Amino acid sequence: MSTRPTQRSAAAPAAARKAPSQTASRPGIRRDPERTRARLLEAAIEEFASHGYSGARTDRIVQAAGTSIRMLYHYFDGKDGLYLEVLDTVMAELRQAELQAIPDDLPPMEGLLRAFDFIAEHFADHPKLRKLLAFENLNEARHLSLSERIPKMAAPVVSRIRQLLARGAATGEVRADIDALQLYIAMAGLAYYGRQHAHTLSHILKRDLLKPSWQNANLQTCRAMVEAYLKPPN
């Protein structure tokens, strides 16, 4: 759909040249900037998750969003700005949900295992997040490293885990020598790898690792490993 403004004759009277403002105020013609921006962002998440940054096309994004390339540049300053906003958005959803899922008043072992359960469930329920992270890793975090928000988002989650570890160590429920960041990365790796790489592993190992029964059994194995690691030595 063309976005070029209608050209007016130089001889048009002054009253005619004021027509656009009058048209914009007519009943039935309403703009919804927030909805337009949200549609662009939703379409961009789908496009970047499917094709990565290099393969994504802005013309497909605006077509899916039902708007124009002009509006994409208006809200996001182009493809780079839109991609960075996509990364910020999906990571913010993860971090906010993590903090809600891991309240700081839980018993330490229960809270830490719930953290693992949440990470596993979130990766399972958000395949687009997994794909975006995979593409960004291939690009060595070229765009993610430009975000000022994403590093700040991670700090409260690691801090929450650190608090649970400290309380657990004080009561003897959890071993005392665990680094919170090391634990978080280990839990994310256990929850992520078997799901994200199930396609290739299934062909290599000649087993259908995408089957829900296999995925559930693998997560239970990983959860047991986390619990065994957290327990203090006898």
PDB file of C-alpha atoms in Angstrom:
ATOM      1  CA  MET A   1       0.000   0.000   0.000  1.00  0.00           C
ATOM      2  CA  SER A   2       1.483   3.346  -1.073  1.00  0.00           C
ATOM      3  CA  THR A   3       2.349   5.794   1.695  1.00  0.00           C
ATOM      4  CA  ARG A   4       3.179   8.768  -0.583  1.00  0.00           C
ATOM      5  CA  PRO A   5       1.121  11.848   0.272  1.00  0.00           C
ATOM      6  CA  THR A   6      -1.372  13.000  -2.331  1.00  0.00           C
ATOM      7  CA  GLN A   7       0.124  15.846  -4.349  1.00  0.00           C
ATOM      8  CA  ARG A   8      -1.893  19.054  -4.526  1.00  0.00           C
ATOM      9  CA  SER A   9      -1.930  21.583  -7.327  1.00  0.00           C
ATOM     10  CA  ALA A  10       0.017  24.759  -6.646  1.00  0.00           C
ATOM     11  CA  ALA A  11      -3.096  26.662  -7.691  1.00  0.00           C
ATOM     12  CA  ALA A  12      -5.281  25.017  -5.050  1.00  0.00           C
ATOM     13  CA  PRO A  13      -6.972  27.543  -2.767  1.00  0.00           C
ATOM     14  CA  ALA A  14      -5.751  27.984   0.796  1.00  0.00           C
ATOM     15  CA  ALA A  15      -8.912  26.377   2.183  1.00  0.00           C
ATOM     16  CA  ALA A  16      -8.162  23.182   0.231  1.00  0.00           C
ATOM     17  CA  ARG A  17      -4.617  23.058   1.555  1.00  0.00           C
ATOM     18  CA  LYS A  18      -6.026  22.888   5.119  1.00  0.00           C
ATOM     19  CA  ALA A  19      -8.074  19.818   4.262  1.00  0.00           C
ATOM     20  CA  PRO A  20      -5.743  17.215   5.861  1.00  0.00           C
ATOM     21  CA  SER A  21      -6.257  18.569   9.386  1.00  0.00           C
ATOM     22  CA  GLN A  22      -9.987  18.700   8.824  1.00  0.00           C
ATOM     23  CA  THR A  23      -9.979  15.130   7.508  1.00  0.00           C
ATOM     24  CA  ALA A  24      -8.013  13.858  10.507  1.00  0.00           C
ATOM     25  CA  SER A  25     -10.646  15.230  12.860  1.00  0.00           C
ATOM     26  CA  ARG A  26     -13.648  13.698  11.083  1.00  0.00           C
ATOM     27  CA  PRO A  27     -15.611  11.129  13.073  1.00  0.00           C
ATOM     28  CA  GLY A  28     -14.650   7.543  12.239  1.00  0.00           C
ATOM     29  CA  ILE A  29     -10.994   8.290  11.370  1.00  0.00           C
ATOM     30  CA  ARG A  30      -8.977   7.484  14.477  1.00  0.00           C
ATOM     31  CA  ARG A  31      -5.333   6.682  15.001  1.00  0.00           C
ATOM     32  CA  ASP A  32      -4.037   4.219  17.577  1.00  0.00           C
ATOM     33  CA  PRO A  33      -0.266   4.764  17.840  1.00  0.00           C
ATOM     34  CA  GLU A  34       0.251   2.269  20.644  1.00  0.00           C
ATOM     35  CA  ARG A  35      -1.628  -0.448  18.773  1.00  0.00           C
ATOM     36  CA  THR A  36       0.351   0.218  15.591  1.00  0.00           C
ATOM     37  CA  ARG A  37       3.610   0.008  17.511  1.00  0.00           C
ATOM     38  CA  ALA A  38       2.497  -3.209  19.217  1.00  0.00           C
ATOM     39  CA  ARG A  39       1.546  -4.795  15.876  1.00  0.00           C
ATOM     40  CA  LEU A  40       4.933  -3.910  14.423  1.00  0.00           C
ATOM     41  CA  LEU A  41       6.710  -5.391  17.422  1.00  0.00           C
ATOM     42  CA  GLU A  42       4.633  -8.581  17.327  1.00  0.00           C
ATOM     43  CA  ALA A  43       5.292  -9.037  13.609  1.00  0.00           C
ATOM     44  CA  ALA A  44       8.990  -8.326  14.128  1.00  0.00           C
ATOM     45  CA  ILE A  45       9.335 -10.973  16.841  1.00  0.00           C
ATOM     46  CA  GLU A  46       7.887 -13.535  14.434  1.00  0.00           C
ATOM     47  CA  GLU A  47      10.073 -12.402  11.530  1.00  0.00           C
ATOM     48  CA  PHE A  48      13.366 -12.208  13.438  1.00  0.00           C
ATOM     49  CA  ALA A  49      12.724 -15.512  15.214  1.00  0.00           C
ATOM     50  CA  SER A  50      12.039 -17.199  11.872  1.00  0.00           C
ATOM     51  CA  HIS A  51      14.853 -15.660   9.808  1.00  0.00           C
ATOM     52  CA  GLY A  52      17.373 -14.070  12.171  1.00  0.00           C
ATOM     53  CA  TYR A  53      18.546 -10.496  11.817  1.00  0.00           C
ATOM     54  CA  SER A  54      20.214 -10.948   8.429  1.00  0.00           C
ATOM     55  CA  GLY A  55      17.356 -12.872   6.845  1.00  0.00           C
ATOM     56  CA  ALA A  56      14.531 -10.735   8.238  1.00  0.00           C
ATOM     57  CA  ARG A  57      12.831  -8.303   5.870  1.00  0.00           C
ATOM     58  CA  THR A  58      11.195  -5.067   6.954  1.00  0.00           C
ATOM     59  CA  ASP A  59       8.708  -5.224   4.064  1.00  0.00           C
ATOM     60  CA  ARG A  60       7.350  -8.517   5.420  1.00  0.00           C
ATOM     61  CA  ILE A  61       7.150  -7.036   8.918  1.00  0.00           C
ATOM     62  CA  VAL A  62       5.106  -4.001   7.877  1.00  0.00           C
ATOM     63  CA  GLN A  63       2.868  -6.150   5.687  1.00  0.00           C
ATOM     64  CA  ALA A  64       2.159  -8.523   8.574  1.00  0.00           C
ATOM     65  CA  ALA A  65       1.542  -5.566  10.877  1.00  0.00           C
ATOM     66  CA  GLY A  66      -0.818  -3.915   8.390  1.00  0.00           C
ATOM     67  CA  THR A  67       1.088  -0.641   8.363  1.00  0.00           C
ATOM     68  CA  SER A  68       3.819   1.136   6.411  1.00  0.00           C
ATOM     69  CA  ILE A  69       7.601   1.288   6.371  1.00  0.00           C
ATOM     70  CA  ARG A  70       7.276   4.950   7.348  1.00  0.00           C
ATOM     71  CA  MET A  71       5.654   3.938  10.632  1.00  0.00           C
ATOM     72  CA  LEU A  72       8.375   1.381  11.316  1.00  0.00           C
ATOM     73  CA  TYR A  73      10.993   4.114  11.010  1.00  0.00           C
ATOM     74  CA  HIS A  74       8.845   6.491  13.039  1.00  0.00           C
ATOM     75  CA  TYR A  75       8.643   4.144  16.029  1.00  0.00           C
ATOM     76  CA  PHE A  76      11.944   2.251  15.830  1.00  0.00           C
ATOM     77  CA  ASP A  77      14.326   4.242  13.584  1.00  0.00           C
ATOM     78  CA  GLY A  78      14.755   1.300  11.227  1.00  0.00           C
ATOM     79  CA  LYS A  79      15.637  -2.367  11.269  1.00  0.00           C
ATOM     80  CA  ASP A  80      18.430  -2.159  13.863  1.00  0.00           C
ATOM     81  CA  GLY A  81      16.282  -0.270  16.345  1.00  0.00           C
ATOM     82  CA  LEU A  82      13.389  -2.650  15.831  1.00  0.00           C
ATOM     83  CA  TYR A  83      15.579  -5.725  16.342  1.00  0.00           C
ATOM     84  CA  LEU A  84      17.045  -4.298  19.536  1.00  0.00           C
ATOM     85  CA  GLU A  85      13.537  -3.590  20.808  1.00  0.00           C
ATOM     86  CA  VAL A  86      12.574  -7.195  20.032  1.00  0.00           C
ATOM     87  CA  LEU A  87      15.498  -8.478  22.119  1.00  0.00           C
ATOM     88  CA  ASP A  88      14.678  -6.081  24.965  1.00  0.00           C
ATOM     89  CA  THR A  89      11.034  -7.153  24.924  1.00  0.00           C
ATOM     90  CA  VAL A  90      11.506 -10.924  24.992  1.00  0.00           C
ATOM     91  CA  MET A  91      14.205 -10.694  27.651  1.00  0.00           C
ATOM     92  CA  ALA A  92      12.081  -8.366  29.782  1.00  0.00           C
ATOM     93  CA  GLU A  93       9.209 -10.846  29.647  1.00  0.00           C
ATOM     94  CA  LEU A  94      11.548 -13.594  30.828  1.00  0.00           C
ATOM     95  CA  ARG A  95      13.058 -11.570  33.675  1.00  0.00           C
ATOM     96  CA  GLN A  96       9.753 -10.225  34.978  1.00  0.00           C
ATOM     97  CA  ALA A  97       8.219 -13.678  34.936  1.00  0.00           C
ATOM     98  CA  GLU A  98      11.279 -15.124  36.690  1.00  0.00           C
ATOM     99  CA  LEU A  99      10.958 -12.737  39.612  1.00  0.00           C
ATOM    100  CA  GLN A 100       7.247 -13.488  39.946  1.00  0.00           C
ATOM    101  CA  ALA A 101       7.893 -17.231  39.830  1.00  0.00           C
ATOM    102  CA  ILE A 102      10.659 -17.150  42.458  1.00  0.00           C
ATOM    103  CA  PRO A 103       9.307 -15.263  45.495  1.00  0.00           C
ATOM    104  CA  ASP A 104      11.946 -14.573  48.103  1.00  0.00           C
ATOM    105  CA  ASP A 105       9.884 -15.931  50.988  1.00  0.00           C
ATOM    106  CA  LEU A 106       9.951 -19.572  49.838  1.00  0.00           C
ATOM    107  CA  PRO A 107      12.017 -22.185  51.692  1.00  0.00           C
ATOM    108  CA  PRO A 108      15.460 -22.080  50.035  1.00  0.00           C
ATOM    109  CA  MET A 109      15.477 -25.504  48.384  1.00  0.00           C
ATOM    110  CA  GLU A 110      11.910 -25.103  47.157  1.00  0.00           C
ATOM    111  CA  GLY A 111      12.685 -21.654  45.749  1.00  0.00           C
ATOM    112  CA  LEU A 112      15.798 -22.810  43.931  1.00  0.00           C
ATOM    113  CA  LEU A 113      14.072 -25.817  42.396  1.00  0.00           C
ATOM    114  CA  ARG A 114      11.175 -23.613  41.406  1.00  0.00           C
ATOM    115  CA  ALA A 115      13.685 -21.390  39.613  1.00  0.00           C
ATOM    116  CA  PHE A 116      14.797 -24.388  37.550  1.00  0.00           C
ATOM    117  CA  ASP A 117      11.190 -25.413  36.864  1.00  0.00           C
ATOM    118  CA  PHE A 118      10.324 -21.931  35.685  1.00  0.00           C
ATOM    119  CA  ILE A 119      13.325 -21.652  33.365  1.00  0.00           C
ATOM    120  CA  ALA A 120      12.477 -25.022  31.823  1.00  0.00           C
ATOM    121  CA  GLU A 121       8.804 -24.119  31.373  1.00  0.00           C
ATOM    122  CA  HIS A 122       9.569 -20.707  29.922  1.00  0.00           C
ATOM    123  CA  PHE A 123      11.928 -22.092  27.298  1.00  0.00           C
ATOM    124  CA  ALA A 124       9.372 -24.774  26.459  1.00  0.00           C
ATOM    125  CA  ASP A 125       6.564 -22.248  26.070  1.00  0.00           C
ATOM    126  CA  HIS A 126       8.583 -19.634  24.140  1.00  0.00           C
ATOM    127  CA  PRO A 127      10.259 -21.215  21.110  1.00  0.00           C
ATOM    128  CA  LYS A 128      10.685 -17.780  19.534  1.00  0.00           C
ATOM    129  CA  LEU A 129      12.870 -16.737  22.475  1.00  0.00           C
ATOM    130  CA  ARG A 130      15.045 -19.811  21.953  1.00  0.00           C
ATOM    131  CA  LYS A 131      15.419 -19.035  18.257  1.00  0.00           C
ATOM    132  CA  LEU A 132      16.233 -15.381  18.865  1.00  0.00           C
ATOM    133  CA  LEU A 133      18.918 -16.330  21.379  1.00  0.00           C
ATOM    134  CA  ALA A 134      20.346 -18.895  18.942  1.00  0.00           C
ATOM    135  CA  PHE A 135      20.570 -16.330  16.123  1.00  0.00           C
ATOM    136  CA  GLU A 136      22.073 -13.721  18.413  1.00  0.00           C
ATOM    137  CA  ASN A 137      24.698 -16.175  19.615  1.00  0.00           C
ATOM    138  CA  LEU A 138      25.634 -16.883  15.998  1.00  0.00           C
ATOM    139  CA  ASN A 139      26.192 -13.137  15.629  1.00  0.00           C
ATOM    140  CA  GLU A 140      28.260 -13.057  18.849  1.00  0.00           C
ATOM    141  CA  ALA A 141      25.706 -10.795  20.593  1.00  0.00           C
ATOM    142  CA  ARG A 142      26.397  -7.988  18.127  1.00  0.00           C
ATOM    143  CA  HIS A 143      23.039  -6.342  18.765  1.00  0.00           C
ATOM    144  CA  LEU A 144      22.288  -7.572  22.271  1.00  0.00           C
ATOM    145  CA  SER A 145      25.534  -5.975  23.472  1.00  0.00           C
ATOM    146  CA  LEU A 146      24.098  -2.588  22.487  1.00  0.00           C
ATOM    147  CA  SER A 147      21.202  -2.922  24.926  1.00  0.00           C
ATOM    148  CA  GLU A 148      21.450  -1.005  28.170  1.00  0.00           C
ATOM    149  CA  ARG A 149      18.332  -2.654  29.598  1.00  0.00           C
ATOM    150  CA  ILE A 150      19.146  -6.344  29.281  1.00  0.00           C
ATOM    151  CA  PRO A 151      22.163  -6.480  31.662  1.00  0.00           C
ATOM    152  CA  LYS A 152      20.161  -4.561  34.277  1.00  0.00           C
ATOM    153  CA  MET A 153      17.297  -7.042  33.972  1.00  0.00           C
ATOM    154  CA  ALA A 154      19.476  -9.997  34.941  1.00  0.00           C
ATOM    155  CA  ALA A 155      20.795  -8.508  38.185  1.00  0.00           C
ATOM    156  CA  PRO A 156      17.577  -8.889  40.271  1.00  0.00           C
ATOM    157  CA  VAL A 157      17.155 -12.534  39.239  1.00  0.00           C
ATOM    158  CA  VAL A 158      20.700 -13.495  40.205  1.00  0.00           C
ATOM    159  CA  SER A 159      20.290 -11.501  43.411  1.00  0.00           C
ATOM    160  CA  ARG A 160      17.109 -13.446  44.261  1.00  0.00           C
ATOM    161  CA  ILE A 161      18.968 -16.741  43.768  1.00  0.00           C
ATOM    162  CA  ARG A 162      21.858 -15.446  45.880  1.00  0.00           C
ATOM    163  CA  GLN A 163      19.442 -14.652  48.717  1.00  0.00           C
ATOM    164  CA  LEU A 164      17.931 -18.135  48.585  1.00  0.00           C
ATOM    165  CA  LEU A 165      21.405 -19.686  48.626  1.00  0.00           C
ATOM    166  CA  ALA A 166      22.454 -17.584  51.599  1.00  0.00           C
ATOM    167  CA  ARG A 167      19.364 -18.511  53.612  1.00  0.00           C
ATOM    168  CA  GLY A 168      19.747 -22.157  52.688  1.00  0.00           C
ATOM    169  CA  ALA A 169      23.404 -22.176  53.707  1.00  0.00           C
ATOM    170  CA  ALA A 170      22.535 -20.508  57.029  1.00  0.00           C
ATOM    171  CA  THR A 171      20.012 -23.236  57.879  1.00  0.00           C
ATOM    172  CA  GLY A 172      22.108 -26.078  56.487  1.00  0.00           C
ATOM    173  CA  GLU A 173      19.500 -26.875  53.835  1.00  0.00           C
ATOM    174  CA  VAL A 174      21.818 -25.908  50.968  1.00  0.00           C
ATOM    175  CA  ARG A 175      25.561 -26.302  50.612  1.00  0.00           C
ATOM    176  CA  ALA A 176      27.492 -23.157  51.389  1.00  0.00           C
ATOM    177  CA  ASP A 177      29.967 -22.907  48.492  1.00  0.00           C
ATOM    178  CA  ILE A 178      27.625 -22.223  45.556  1.00  0.00           C
ATOM    179  CA  ASP A 179      28.061 -19.172  43.372  1.00  0.00           C
ATOM    180  CA  ALA A 180      24.665 -17.720  42.360  1.00  0.00           C
ATOM    181  CA  LEU A 181      25.663 -16.834  38.805  1.00  0.00           C
ATOM    182  CA  GLN A 182      27.292 -20.220  38.207  1.00  0.00           C
ATOM    183  CA  LEU A 183      24.127 -21.923  39.436  1.00  0.00           C
ATOM    184  CA  TYR A 184      21.829 -19.798  37.288  1.00  0.00           C
ATOM    185  CA  ILE A 185      23.851 -20.480  34.117  1.00  0.00           C
ATOM    186  CA  ALA A 186      23.984 -24.192  34.926  1.00  0.00           C
ATOM    187  CA  MET A 187      20.215 -24.366  35.437  1.00  0.00           C
ATOM    188  CA  ALA A 188      19.564 -22.444  32.217  1.00  0.00           C
ATOM    189  CA  GLY A 189      21.912 -24.737  30.313  1.00  0.00           C
ATOM    190  CA  LEU A 190      20.261 -27.893  31.624  1.00  0.00           C
ATOM    191  CA  ALA A 191      16.802 -26.549  30.838  1.00  0.00           C
ATOM    192  CA  TYR A 192      17.756 -25.208  27.401  1.00  0.00           C
ATOM    193  CA  TYR A 193      20.112 -27.629  25.691  1.00  0.00           C
ATOM    194  CA  GLY A 194      17.991 -30.748  25.443  1.00  0.00           C
ATOM    195  CA  ARG A 195      15.066 -28.802  24.035  1.00  0.00           C
ATOM    196  CA  GLN A 196      16.843 -26.392  21.724  1.00  0.00           C
ATOM    197  CA  HIS A 197      19.050 -29.087  20.162  1.00  0.00           C
ATOM    198  CA  ALA A 198      16.486 -31.870  20.070  1.00  0.00           C
ATOM    199  CA  HIS A 199      16.223 -31.772  16.267  1.00  0.00           C
ATOM    200  CA  THR A 200      19.895 -32.409  15.611  1.00  0.00           C
ATOM    201  CA  LEU A 201      20.338 -34.785  18.551  1.00  0.00           C
ATOM    202  CA  SER A 202      17.386 -36.866  17.372  1.00  0.00           C
ATOM    203  CA  HIS A 203      19.097 -37.515  14.027  1.00  0.00           C
ATOM    204  CA  ILE A 204      22.517 -38.088  15.568  1.00  0.00           C
ATOM    205  CA  LEU A 205      21.285 -40.486  18.247  1.00  0.00           C
ATOM    206  CA  LYS A 206      18.451 -42.058  16.202  1.00  0.00           C
ATOM    207  CA  ARG A 207      15.920 -41.290  18.938  1.00  0.00           C
ATOM    208  CA  ASP A 208      12.941 -38.957  18.844  1.00  0.00           C
ATOM    209  CA  LEU A 209      13.988 -36.477  21.505  1.00  0.00           C
ATOM    210  CA  LEU A 210      11.106 -34.189  20.589  1.00  0.00           C
ATOM    211  CA  LYS A 211       8.566 -36.574  22.084  1.00  0.00           C
ATOM    212  CA  PRO A 212       6.910 -35.007  25.145  1.00  0.00           C
ATOM    213  CA  SER A 213       7.627 -38.154  27.169  1.00  0.00           C
ATOM    214  CA  TRP A 214      11.357 -37.892  26.438  1.00  0.00           C
ATOM    215  CA  GLN A 215      11.436 -34.164  27.134  1.00  0.00           C
ATOM    216  CA  ASN A 216       9.645 -34.620  30.469  1.00  0.00           C
ATOM    217  CA  ALA A 217      11.975 -37.443  31.508  1.00  0.00           C
ATOM    218  CA  ASN A 218      15.010 -35.350  30.587  1.00  0.00           C
ATOM    219  CA  LEU A 219      13.796 -32.396  32.639  1.00  0.00           C
ATOM    220  CA  GLN A 220      13.192 -34.656  35.635  1.00  0.00           C
ATOM    221  CA  THR A 221      16.753 -35.965  35.278  1.00  0.00           C
ATOM    222  CA  CYS A 222      18.142 -32.440  35.120  1.00  0.00           C
ATOM    223  CA  ARG A 223      16.034 -31.331  38.075  1.00  0.00           C
ATOM    224  CA  ALA A 224      17.337 -34.237  40.152  1.00  0.00           C
ATOM    225  CA  MET A 225      20.888 -33.230  39.229  1.00  0.00           C
ATOM    226  CA  VAL A 226      20.248 -29.668  40.409  1.00  0.00           C
ATOM    227  CA  GLU A 227      18.735 -30.884  43.675  1.00  0.00           C
ATOM    228  CA  ALA A 228      21.626 -33.286  44.309  1.00  0.00           C
ATOM    229  CA  TYR A 229      24.112 -30.485  43.685  1.00  0.00           C
ATOM    230  CA  LEU A 230      22.316 -28.118  46.054  1.00  0.00           C
ATOM    231  CA  LYS A 231      22.203 -30.533  48.984  1.00  0.00           C
ATOM    232  CA  PRO A 232      25.059 -30.234  51.474  1.00  0.00           C
ATOM    233  CA  PRO A 233      27.474 -33.169  51.588  1.00  0.00           C
ATOM    234  CA  ASN A 234      26.686 -35.853  54.147  1.00  0.00           C
TER     235      ASN A 234
END
